[in-house]
Amino acid sequence: MRHGPDIAPVAALIGDPARAAMLTALMDGCALTAGELAREAGVTAQTASGHLTKMEEAGLLVRRKQGRHRYVALAGDEVGRMLEAMMGVAAASGRTRTRTGPKEPALREARVCYDHLAGGQAVAMLRALIGREEIVEDGEGLTLTDAGAIRFESFGADLPTLRRARRPICRACLDWSERRFHLGGGLGAAVLTELYGRGWVKHEPGTRAVRFSNSGMALFRMPLGSKNRRQFIQVHPNETVP
Amino acid sequence: MRHGPDIAPVAALIGDPARAAMLTALMDGCALTAGELAREAGVTAQTASGHLTKMEEAGLLVRRKQGRHRYVALAGDEVGRMLEAMMGVAAASGRTRTRTGPKEPALREARVCYDHLAGGQAVAMLRALIGREEIVEDGEGLTLTDAGAIRFESFGADLPTLRRARRPICRACLDWSERRFHLGGGLGAAVLTELYGRGWVKHEPGTRAVRFSNSGMALFRMPLGSKNRRQFIQVHPNETVP
DNA sequence: CGGATGCTTCGGCTGCCGCCGAAACGTCGG
DNA sequence: CCGACGTTTCGGCGGCAGCCGAAGCATCCG
């Protein structure tokens, strides 16, 4: 007999192409209006409205009324992580997307996963942190060490506030393009916020991609908040991060 | 406008209640037969067969033919992680069921599978061997390493003779009670023969069950053919061997 | 060899649901 | 107030897909 929550209803919701397109469009963490989502999904406004109602009732979305618009966003990072995991499986299913375009490499390099950084750069960052034991893997989860806490505080993360929040500091989020984990959770979100604030990365409007500035990339690849020259992202010699 | 893999097809598959029940039943990493999954999902065998074909084509499942059964398992831990994430989201309206208990405890513990040992003890043995890299999994099969050859020779296996035989030395055999692999092939048969010869196990007449003697159990759980006290069955509780 | 069991394929039925047209509701600007 | 716009509700249509009965293979067993 089955044990655990019934996943069929939520999966059936995501299984519709129009709804899946809407959810994918919301994966960058930005709120969109119902009309924008309707265009994104290629359906009429009334059809989209029905979809959004169902997904809100299922707890996948939140809607916020503002004037005569109604802004829609993912209900939380848990939804974002679920979608990212589903993308990983969908990518492994061998379904090569014909959506190749020049934006594809940029997406693999760096993008937003709900509220934190994803893509090759994010995976490399977590690997560097683990390599220096500033974050350690224990069992299925990630834990910030004292050395890591010092580094992130000097980078600008407000760790006391993060620790008080209900949300876990570190969360292992599976990256669909790299097939490895990157850093999510409150700390992952804080890093992306800081990257925005410092102007090291810029969000590409209408996509999930983010673009590093030249100086931002150079600084990001040094240890965050440190003044020495040791690379932040320690890449193995045979690997290249453009 | 959408970027990234298309999640709709895989989500639509999971969205069907029957298929979701099957996947949930497979979430513990154990393999089940098509008939068992049909009963689990509450559909007929032919309906379940169609579902399984679709999910295999989508890369969610792997099927392995063995005798007149066909064992089904999740395609990998990535699929398991995705389902777990979906359960987390579905937990808002989820419900739980209890799992079926064991029927025959003695049979589940240890029994004969043709000519080799099966049951919980046999599964634990293979997991320990793999954990110490005395047997390695490569692709579809099992391979005895040099370290493993030394151990089994000191335990009493005649490896040169086994290597000359047409029968493969190691064969991964699916355990019906544990739903995980145990060791079959010529080596598995040799182990059971040696267990009989040493009097560590006795066959229960009229059944397939075998019973360990107290001393035999203690000795079996140490590394075969070794004199130190390291446990032969060293398995972490949450370790999984597909 | 012949019956039993497990799994798959085929064909047809049925119900569900996504879709849109039409129209109502709420908000903003003039 | 009165249109314009964004969003939602209602009703009906159409297609897809899940379901099962029957039949066909494959395998095991006596």
Coordinates of C-alpha atoms (C1' of nucleotides) in Angstrom, one line a residue:
Chain A
M1 CA 0.0 0.0 0.0
R2 CA 1.0 3.6 -0.6
H3 CA 2.7 5.6 2.1
G4 CA 3.2 9.3 1.9
P5 CA 1.3 12.2 0.4
D6 CA -0.6 11.7 -2.9
I7 CA 1.4 13.3 -5.6
A8 CA -1.0 12.6 -8.4
P9 CA -3.1 15.8 -8.1
V10 CA -0.2 18.2 -8.1
A11 CA 1.5 16.2 -10.9
A12 CA -1.6 16.3 -13.0
L13 CA -1.7 20.0 -12.6
I14 CA 1.9 20.4 -13.8
G15 CA 1.3 17.8 -16.5
D16 CA -0.8 20.2 -18.6
P17 CA 1.4 22.0 -21.2
A18 CA -0.2 25.4 -20.6
R19 CA 0.2 25.2 -16.8
A20 CA 3.8 23.8 -17.1
A21 CA 4.7 26.8 -19.3
M22 CA 3.3 29.2 -16.8
L23 CA 5.2 27.5 -13.9
T24 CA 8.4 27.5 -16.0
A25 CA 8.0 31.2 -16.7
L26 CA 7.7 31.9 -13.0
M27 CA 10.8 29.9 -12.1
D28 CA 12.9 33.1 -12.1
G29 CA 11.1 34.2 -9.0
C30 CA 9.5 37.2 -10.6
A31 CA 5.8 37.8 -10.4
L32 CA 3.8 38.0 -13.7
T33 CA 0.3 39.1 -14.5
A34 CA -2.4 36.6 -15.6
G35 CA -2.3 38.1 -19.0
E36 CA 1.4 37.7 -19.4
L37 CA 1.1 34.1 -18.3
A38 CA -1.7 33.5 -20.8
R39 CA 0.5 34.8 -23.6
E40 CA 3.4 32.8 -22.3
A41 CA 1.3 29.6 -22.4
G42 CA -0.4 30.4 -25.7
V43 CA -3.9 30.2 -24.4
T44 CA -6.7 32.8 -24.0
A45 CA -7.1 34.8 -20.9
Q46 CA -10.1 32.9 -19.6
T47 CA -8.3 29.6 -20.0
A48 CA -5.3 30.9 -18.2
S49 CA -7.5 32.2 -15.4
G50 CA -8.9 28.7 -14.8
H51 CA -5.5 27.2 -14.7
L52 CA -4.3 29.8 -12.2
T53 CA -7.2 29.2 -10.0
K54 CA -6.5 25.5 -9.8
M55 CA -2.9 25.9 -9.2
E56 CA -3.5 28.4 -6.5
E57 CA -5.9 26.1 -4.8
A58 CA -3.3 23.4 -5.0
G59 CA -0.8 25.6 -3.2
L60 CA 1.6 26.0 -6.2
L61 CA 1.0 29.7 -6.7
V62 CA 0.1 32.8 -4.8
R63 CA -1.9 35.6 -6.4
R64 CA -1.8 39.1 -5.2
K65 CA -4.2 41.7 -6.4
Q66 CA -2.8 45.1 -7.3
G67 CA -5.0 47.5 -9.1
R68 CA -6.7 45.8 -12.0
H69 CA -3.8 43.4 -12.4
R70 CA -3.3 40.2 -10.5
Y71 CA 0.3 39.3 -10.0
V72 CA 1.2 35.6 -9.8
A73 CA 4.3 34.0 -8.3
L74 CA 5.4 30.6 -7.1
A75 CA 4.1 29.8 -3.7
G76 CA 7.6 29.3 -2.3
D77 CA 11.1 27.9 -2.8
E78 CA 9.8 24.4 -2.1
V79 CA 7.8 24.6 -5.3
G80 CA 10.8 26.0 -7.1
R81 CA 13.0 23.1 -6.0
M82 CA 10.4 20.6 -7.1
L83 CA 10.2 22.2 -10.5
E84 CA 14.0 22.2 -10.8
A85 CA 14.1 18.5 -9.8
M86 CA 11.5 17.7 -12.5
M87 CA 13.5 19.6 -15.1
G88 CA 16.5 17.4 -14.2
V89 CA 14.5 14.2 -14.8
A90 CA 12.9 15.7 -17.9
A91 CA 16.3 16.6 -19.3
A92 CA 17.6 13.1 -18.5
S93 CA 14.6 11.6 -20.4
G94 CA 16.5 12.3 -23.6
R95 CA 14.0 14.8 -24.8
T96 CA 16.4 17.2 -26.5
R97 CA 14.7 20.5 -26.6
T98 CA 14.6 22.1 -30.0
R99 CA 14.6 25.4 -28.1
T100 CA 18.3 25.7 -28.7
G101 CA 19.0 29.3 -29.3
P102 CA 21.9 31.4 -28.1
K103 CA 20.3 31.8 -24.8
E104 CA 20.8 28.1 -23.9
P105 CA 24.5 28.3 -23.0
A106 CA 23.8 31.4 -20.9
L107 CA 21.2 29.5 -19.0
R108 CA 23.5 26.7 -18.3
E109 CA 26.2 29.1 -17.1
A110 CA 24.2 31.1 -14.6
R111 CA 20.5 31.5 -14.0
V112 CA 18.0 32.1 -11.2
C113 CA 16.4 29.2 -9.4
Y114 CA 13.5 30.9 -7.7
D115 CA 15.6 33.1 -5.5
H116 CA 19.1 31.8 -5.6
L117 CA 21.8 31.2 -8.2
A118 CA 21.9 28.1 -10.4
G119 CA 23.9 26.8 -13.3
G120 CA 27.5 26.0 -13.7
Q121 CA 28.8 28.9 -11.7
A122 CA 26.5 28.0 -8.8
V123 CA 27.5 24.4 -8.8
A124 CA 31.2 25.3 -8.9
M125 CA 30.7 27.7 -6.0
L126 CA 29.2 25.0 -3.8
R127 CA 31.9 22.5 -4.8
A128 CA 34.5 25.1 -3.8
L129 CA 32.8 25.7 -0.5
I130 CA 32.6 22.0 0.2
G131 CA 36.3 21.6 -0.8
R132 CA 37.3 24.2 1.7
E133 CA 35.0 22.7 4.3
E134 CA 33.1 25.9 4.7
I135 CA 30.0 23.9 4.0
V136 CA 30.0 20.2 4.7
E137 CA 27.7 17.4 3.5
D138 CA 26.2 15.3 6.2
G139 CA 23.9 12.6 5.0
E140 CA 21.4 14.3 2.7
G141 CA 21.8 17.8 3.8
L142 CA 24.3 20.7 3.9
T143 CA 25.6 22.4 7.0
L144 CA 27.4 25.7 7.3
T145 CA 30.6 25.4 9.3
D146 CA 32.1 28.1 11.5
A147 CA 34.7 28.9 8.9
G148 CA 31.9 29.2 6.3
A149 CA 29.9 31.5 8.6
I150 CA 32.9 33.8 8.9
R151 CA 33.3 34.0 5.2
F152 CA 29.7 34.6 4.4
E153 CA 29.3 37.2 7.1
S154 CA 32.3 39.1 5.7
F155 CA 30.6 38.9 2.3
G156 CA 27.5 40.5 3.6
A157 CA 25.1 37.8 4.7
D158 CA 23.1 38.6 7.8
L159 CA 23.5 35.2 9.5
P160 CA 21.7 36.0 12.8
T161 CA 18.6 36.9 10.8
L162 CA 18.9 33.9 8.6
R163 CA 19.2 31.6 11.6
R164 CA 16.1 33.1 13.1
A165 CA 14.1 32.5 10.0
R166 CA 12.1 29.3 9.7
R167 CA 13.8 28.6 6.4
P168 CA 16.9 26.4 6.5
I169 CA 20.2 28.2 5.9
C170 CA 21.7 25.7 3.5
R171 CA 19.7 23.6 1.2
A172 CA 21.0 21.3 -1.5
C173 CA 19.2 22.0 -4.7
L174 CA 19.7 19.8 -7.7
D175 CA 20.7 21.7 -10.8
W176 CA 19.0 20.5 -13.9
S177 CA 21.7 21.5 -16.3
E178 CA 24.7 20.4 -14.3
R179 CA 23.1 17.4 -12.6
R180 CA 24.8 18.3 -9.4
F181 CA 23.8 20.3 -6.3
H182 CA 24.0 24.0 -5.9
L183 CA 23.3 26.1 -2.8
G184 CA 19.7 27.0 -2.1
G185 CA 18.0 28.0 1.2
G186 CA 18.3 31.3 3.0
L187 CA 22.0 31.5 2.4
G188 CA 21.7 30.8 -1.3
A189 CA 19.1 33.6 -1.5
A190 CA 21.3 35.9 0.5
V191 CA 24.2 35.3 -1.9
L192 CA 22.1 36.2 -5.0
T193 CA 20.8 39.3 -3.3
E194 CA 24.3 40.4 -2.5
L195 CA 25.4 39.6 -6.1
Y196 CA 22.6 41.8 -7.4
G197 CA 23.4 44.6 -4.9
R198 CA 27.1 44.6 -5.8
G199 CA 26.2 44.7 -9.5
W200 CA 28.2 41.5 -10.1
V201 CA 25.3 39.9 -11.9
K202 CA 22.4 41.3 -13.9
H203 CA 19.1 39.6 -14.6
E204 CA 18.2 39.1 -18.3
P205 CA 14.6 40.3 -18.5
G206 CA 12.2 37.7 -19.8
T207 CA 14.4 34.8 -19.1
R208 CA 15.9 33.0 -16.1
A209 CA 19.4 33.8 -17.2
V210 CA 21.7 36.1 -15.2
R211 CA 24.8 37.6 -16.7
F212 CA 28.0 38.3 -14.8
S213 CA 29.8 41.5 -15.4
N214 CA 33.5 41.1 -16.2
S215 CA 34.7 42.4 -12.9
G216 CA 31.8 40.6 -11.1
M217 CA 32.9 37.3 -12.5
A218 CA 36.5 37.9 -11.5
L219 CA 35.5 38.9 -8.0
F220 CA 33.0 36.1 -7.6
R221 CA 35.7 33.6 -8.5
M222 CA 37.8 34.7 -5.6
P223 CA 36.7 33.8 -2.1
L224 CA 33.8 35.9 -1.2
G225 CA 34.7 38.6 1.3
S226 CA 38.4 37.8 1.3
K227 CA 41.2 40.0 0.2
N228 CA 43.7 37.4 -0.8
R229 CA 44.0 36.0 -4.3
R230 CA 42.9 32.5 -3.7
Q231 CA 40.2 31.6 -6.2
F232 CA 36.7 31.4 -4.8
I233 CA 35.8 28.9 -7.4
Q234 CA 38.6 26.4 -7.4
V235 CA 38.1 24.6 -10.7
H236 CA 40.0 21.5 -11.5
P237 CA 42.6 22.0 -14.2
N238 CA 40.8 20.1 -16.9
E239 CA 37.6 21.9 -16.3
T240 CA 36.9 25.3 -17.9
V241 CA 34.5 27.9 -16.7
P242 CA 34.4 30.5 -19.4
Chain B
M1 CA 9.6 31.9 -24.6
R2 CA 10.1 28.9 -22.3
H3 CA 13.6 27.9 -21.4
G4 CA 14.8 24.7 -20.0
P5 CA 13.5 21.2 -20.3
D6 CA 9.8 20.6 -20.8
I7 CA 8.4 19.2 -17.6
A8 CA 4.9 18.7 -18.9
P9 CA 5.3 15.2 -20.4
V10 CA 6.9 13.7 -17.3
A11 CA 4.5 15.5 -15.0
A12 CA 1.5 14.3 -17.0
L13 CA 2.8 10.7 -16.6
I14 CA 3.0 11.1 -12.8
G15 CA -0.3 12.9 -12.7
D16 CA -2.3 9.8 -13.4
P17 CA -3.5 8.2 -10.1
A18 CA -2.6 4.7 -11.1
R19 CA 0.9 5.7 -12.2
A20 CA 1.5 7.8 -9.2
A21 CA 0.5 4.9 -6.9
M22 CA 3.0 2.7 -8.7
L23 CA 5.8 5.3 -8.4
T24 CA 5.1 5.8 -4.8
A25 CA 5.2 2.1 -4.1
L26 CA 8.7 2.1 -5.7
M27 CA 9.9 5.0 -3.7
D28 CA 11.8 2.8 -1.2
G29 CA 14.1 1.7 -3.9
C30 CA 12.8 -1.8 -3.9
A31 CA 11.8 -3.5 -7.2
L32 CA 8.2 -4.9 -7.6
T33 CA 6.7 -7.0 -10.3
A34 CA 4.2 -5.7 -12.8
G35 CA 1.4 -7.7 -11.2
E36 CA 2.1 -6.3 -7.7
L37 CA 2.1 -2.8 -9.1
A38 CA -1.2 -3.4 -10.8
R39 CA -2.7 -4.5 -7.5
E40 CA -1.1 -1.6 -5.8
A41 CA -2.6 0.8 -8.2
G42 CA -6.0 -0.9 -8.3
V43 CA -6.1 -1.6 -12.0
T44 CA -5.9 -4.7 -14.2
A45 CA -2.7 -6.2 -15.4
Q46 CA -3.1 -5.0 -18.9
T47 CA -3.7 -1.4 -17.8
A48 CA -0.7 -1.5 -15.6
S49 CA 1.4 -2.9 -18.4
G50 CA 0.6 0.1 -20.6
H51 CA 1.4 2.5 -17.8
L52 CA 4.8 0.8 -17.2
T53 CA 5.7 0.9 -20.8
K54 CA 5.1 4.6 -21.0
M55 CA 7.0 5.3 -17.8
E56 CA 9.9 3.2 -19.0
E57 CA 10.0 5.1 -22.3
A58 CA 10.0 8.3 -20.4
G59 CA 13.0 7.2 -18.4
L60 CA 11.2 7.1 -15.0
L61 CA 11.5 3.3 -14.6
V62 CA 13.7 0.4 -15.6
R63 CA 12.3 -3.1 -16.1
R64 CA 14.3 -6.2 -15.7
K65 CA 13.0 -9.5 -16.9
Q66 CA 13.6 -12.5 -14.7
G67 CA 11.9 -15.7 -15.3
R68 CA 8.3 -15.1 -16.0
H69 CA 8.3 -12.0 -13.8
R70 CA 9.3 -8.6 -14.8
Y71 CA 10.7 -6.5 -12.0
V72 CA 10.2 -2.8 -12.1
A73 CA 12.3 -0.2 -10.2
L74 CA 12.8 3.5 -10.4
A75 CA 15.3 4.6 -13.0
G76 CA 17.6 6.2 -10.5
D77 CA 17.9 8.3 -7.4
E78 CA 17.3 11.4 -9.4
V79 CA 13.8 10.2 -10.0
G80 CA 13.4 9.4 -6.3
R81 CA 14.5 12.8 -5.3
M82 CA 12.1 14.4 -7.7
L83 CA 9.2 12.3 -6.3
E84 CA 10.3 13.3 -2.8
A85 CA 10.2 16.9 -3.7
M86 CA 6.7 16.5 -5.2
M87 CA 5.6 14.8 -2.0
G88 CA 6.9 17.8 -0.1
V89 CA 4.7 20.1 -2.1
A90 CA 1.7 17.7 -2.1
A91 CA 2.0 17.3 1.7
A92 CA -0.5 20.1 2.1
S93 CA -3.3 17.8 1.1
G94 CA -1.5 14.5 1.5
R95 CA -2.6 11.4 3.3
T96 CA -0.7 8.4 4.4
R97 CA -1.3 4.7 4.2
T98 CA 0.4 1.9 6.1
R99 CA 2.7 -0.6 4.4
T100 CA 2.0 -4.3 4.3
G101 CA 3.9 -6.3 6.8
P102 CA 6.0 -9.4 6.2
K103 CA 4.2 -12.7 5.7
E104 CA 6.8 -15.3 6.5
P105 CA 9.5 -13.8 8.7
A106 CA 11.7 -16.9 8.4
L107 CA 11.4 -16.9 4.6
R108 CA 12.2 -13.2 4.5
E109 CA 15.3 -13.7 6.6
A110 CA 17.0 -16.5 4.7
R111 CA 16.0 -19.0 2.1
V112 CA 17.2 -20.8 -0.9
C113 CA 16.9 -19.3 -4.4
Y114 CA 17.6 -22.2 -6.7
D115 CA 21.0 -22.9 -5.4
H116 CA 22.1 -19.8 -3.6
L117 CA 21.1 -17.9 -0.5
A118 CA 18.3 -15.3 -0.7
G119 CA 16.5 -13.2 1.8
G120 CA 17.6 -10.4 4.1
Q121 CA 20.8 -12.0 5.0
A122 CA 21.8 -12.5 1.4
V123 CA 20.9 -9.0 0.5
A124 CA 22.9 -7.6 3.4
M125 CA 25.9 -9.8 2.3
L126 CA 25.9 -8.4 -1.2
R127 CA 25.6 -4.8 0.1
A128 CA 28.5 -5.4 2.4
L129 CA 30.6 -6.8 -0.4
I130 CA 29.8 -3.9 -2.6
G131 CA 30.5 -1.5 0.2
R132 CA 34.0 -2.9 0.6
E133 CA 34.5 -3.0 -3.2
E134 CA 35.0 -6.7 -3.2
I135 CA 32.3 -6.9 -5.7
V136 CA 31.6 -3.9 -7.9
E137 CA 28.5 -3.0 -10.0
D138 CA 29.3 -2.2 -13.6
G139 CA 26.4 -1.4 -15.9
E140 CA 24.1 -4.4 -15.6
G141 CA 26.2 -6.9 -13.9
L142 CA 28.4 -7.6 -11.0
T143 CA 32.2 -8.2 -11.1
L144 CA 34.4 -9.8 -8.6
T145 CA 37.5 -7.7 -7.8
D146 CA 40.9 -9.0 -6.8
A147 CA 40.2 -8.2 -3.2
G148 CA 37.0 -10.2 -3.4
A149 CA 38.7 -13.1 -5.0
I150 CA 41.2 -13.3 -2.2
R151 CA 38.4 -13.3 0.4
F152 CA 36.2 -15.9 -1.3
E153 CA 39.2 -18.2 -1.9
S154 CA 40.1 -18.1 1.7
F155 CA 36.5 -18.9 2.5
G156 CA 36.7 -22.1 0.4
A157 CA 35.5 -21.1 -3.0
D158 CA 37.3 -22.9 -5.9
L159 CA 37.6 -19.8 -8.1
P160 CA 39.7 -21.4 -10.9
T161 CA 37.0 -24.1 -11.4
L162 CA 34.2 -21.5 -11.3
R163 CA 36.0 -19.4 -13.9
R164 CA 36.3 -22.3 -16.3
A165 CA 32.5 -23.0 -16.0
R166 CA 30.2 -21.6 -18.5
R167 CA 28.1 -20.0 -15.8
P168 CA 29.0 -16.5 -14.8
I169 CA 30.7 -16.1 -11.4
C170 CA 28.6 -13.3 -10.2
R171 CA 25.0 -12.7 -11.1
A172 CA 22.7 -10.0 -9.6
C173 CA 19.6 -11.8 -8.6
L174 CA 16.5 -9.9 -7.5
D175 CA 15.3 -10.9 -4.0
W176 CA 11.5 -11.2 -3.9
S177 CA 11.2 -10.4 -0.2
E178 CA 13.8 -7.7 0.0
R179 CA 13.3 -6.4 -3.5
R180 CA 17.0 -5.8 -3.8
F181 CA 19.8 -7.7 -5.4
H182 CA 21.5 -10.6 -3.8
L183 CA 24.4 -12.7 -5.1
G184 CA 23.6 -15.5 -7.5
G185 CA 25.8 -17.2 -10.1
G186 CA 28.5 -19.7 -9.5
L187 CA 29.9 -17.8 -6.6
G188 CA 26.5 -17.5 -4.9
A189 CA 26.1 -21.2 -5.2
A190 CA 29.5 -21.8 -3.9
V191 CA 28.8 -19.7 -0.8
L192 CA 25.6 -21.6 0.0
T193 CA 27.4 -24.9 -0.5
E194 CA 30.1 -23.8 1.9
L195 CA 27.5 -22.6 4.4
Y196 CA 25.8 -26.1 4.3
G197 CA 29.2 -27.8 4.6
R198 CA 30.2 -25.8 7.6
G199 CA 26.9 -26.4 9.3
W200 CA 26.2 -22.7 9.5
V201 CA 22.8 -23.1 7.9
K202 CA 20.3 -25.9 7.8
H203 CA 17.5 -26.4 5.2
E204 CA 14.0 -26.5 6.6
P205 CA 12.4 -29.6 5.0
G206 CA 9.3 -28.9 2.9
T207 CA 10.0 -25.2 2.6
R208 CA 12.5 -23.0 0.9
A209 CA 13.6 -21.5 4.2
V210 CA 17.0 -22.1 5.7
R211 CA 17.9 -21.5 9.3
F212 CA 21.2 -20.2 10.6
S213 CA 22.6 -21.8 13.7
N214 CA 23.6 -19.3 16.4
S215 CA 27.3 -19.7 15.8
G216 CA 26.8 -19.8 12.1
M217 CA 25.0 -16.5 12.1
A218 CA 27.8 -14.9 14.2
L219 CA 30.5 -16.3 11.9
F220 CA 28.6 -15.4 8.8
R221 CA 28.3 -11.8 9.9
M222 CA 32.1 -11.5 10.1
P223 CA 34.1 -11.2 6.9
L224 CA 34.1 -14.6 5.3
G225 CA 37.4 -16.3 5.6
S226 CA 38.9 -13.6 7.7
K227 CA 40.1 -13.9 11.2
N228 CA 39.6 -10.4 12.4
R229 CA 36.5 -9.2 14.2
R230 CA 35.3 -6.7 11.6
Q231 CA 31.6 -7.4 10.9
F232 CA 31.0 -9.1 7.6
I233 CA 27.7 -7.4 7.2
Q234 CA 28.6 -3.7 7.5
V235 CA 25.6 -1.9 6.3
H236 CA 24.5 1.6 7.1
P237 CA 20.7 1.7 7.7
N238 CA 20.0 4.1 4.9
E239 CA 22.4 2.6 2.4
T240 CA 20.7 1.6 -0.8
V241 CA 21.9 -0.8 -3.5
P242 CA 19.6 -0.7 -6.4
Chain C
dC1 C1' 3.7 -32.2 -23.5
dG2 C1' -0.3 -29.6 -21.4
dG3 C1' -2.1 -26.6 -18.0
dA4 C1' -1.2 -22.7 -15.0
dT5 C1' 0.7 -18.2 -14.3
dG6 C1' 2.6 -13.6 -15.5
dC7 C1' 2.8 -10.2 -18.9
dT8 C1' 1.7 -7.8 -23.2
dT9 C1' -1.1 -6.3 -27.4
dC10 C1' -5.4 -5.0 -29.5
dG11 C1' -10.0 -2.9 -30.0
dG12 C1' -13.7 -0.3 -28.4
dC13 C1' -16.1 2.2 -24.9
dT14 C1' -16.6 6.1 -21.8
dG15 C1' -15.6 9.9 -19.0
dC16 C1' -12.8 13.7 -18.0
dC17 C1' -10.8 18.1 -19.0
dG18 C1' -8.8 21.7 -21.7
dC19 C1' -10.3 24.9 -25.0
dC20 C1' -12.9 29.0 -26.6
dG21 C1' -17.1 32.3 -27.3
dA22 C1' -20.0 35.1 -24.7
dA23 C1' -20.9 37.8 -21.0
dA24 C1' -20.3 39.7 -16.2
dC25 C1' -17.4 41.9 -12.7
dG26 C1' -13.9 45.2 -11.0
dT27 C1' -10.6 48.9 -11.7
dC28 C1' -8.7 52.9 -14.0
dG29 C1' -8.7 57.2 -16.8
dG30 C1' -11.2 60.9 -18.7
Chain D
dC1 C1' -20.7 58.8 -15.4
dC2 C1' -18.9 56.3 -19.5
dG3 C1' -15.8 53.6 -22.3
dA4 C1' -11.3 50.8 -22.0
dC5 C1' -8.9 47.1 -20.1
dG6 C1' -7.8 43.1 -17.2
dT7 C1' -9.8 39.3 -15.2
dT8 C1' -13.3 35.9 -14.0
dT9 C1' -17.5 32.9 -14.7
dC10 C1' -20.6 30.1 -17.5
dG11 C1' -21.8 26.8 -21.0
dG12 C1' -20.9 23.6 -24.6
dC13 C1' -17.9 21.3 -27.7
dG14 C1' -14.2 18.1 -29.0
dG15 C1' -10.3 15.2 -28.4
dC16 C1' -7.4 12.6 -25.7
dA17 C1' -6.4 8.8 -22.7
dG18 C1' -7.5 5.6 -19.1
dC19 C1' -10.0 1.5 -18.5
dC20 C1' -11.3 -3.3 -19.3
dG21 C1' -12.4 -7.8 -22.1
dA22 C1' -10.4 -10.9 -25.1
dA23 C1' -6.7 -12.9 -27.1
dG24 C1' -1.7 -13.8 -27.9
dC25 C1' 3.3 -14.8 -26.0
dA26 C1' 6.6 -16.4 -22.7
dT27 C1' 7.8 -19.1 -18.8
dC28 C1' 7.5 -22.4 -15.2
dC29 C1' 5.9 -26.9 -13.4
dG30 C1' 4.3 -31.5 -13.1

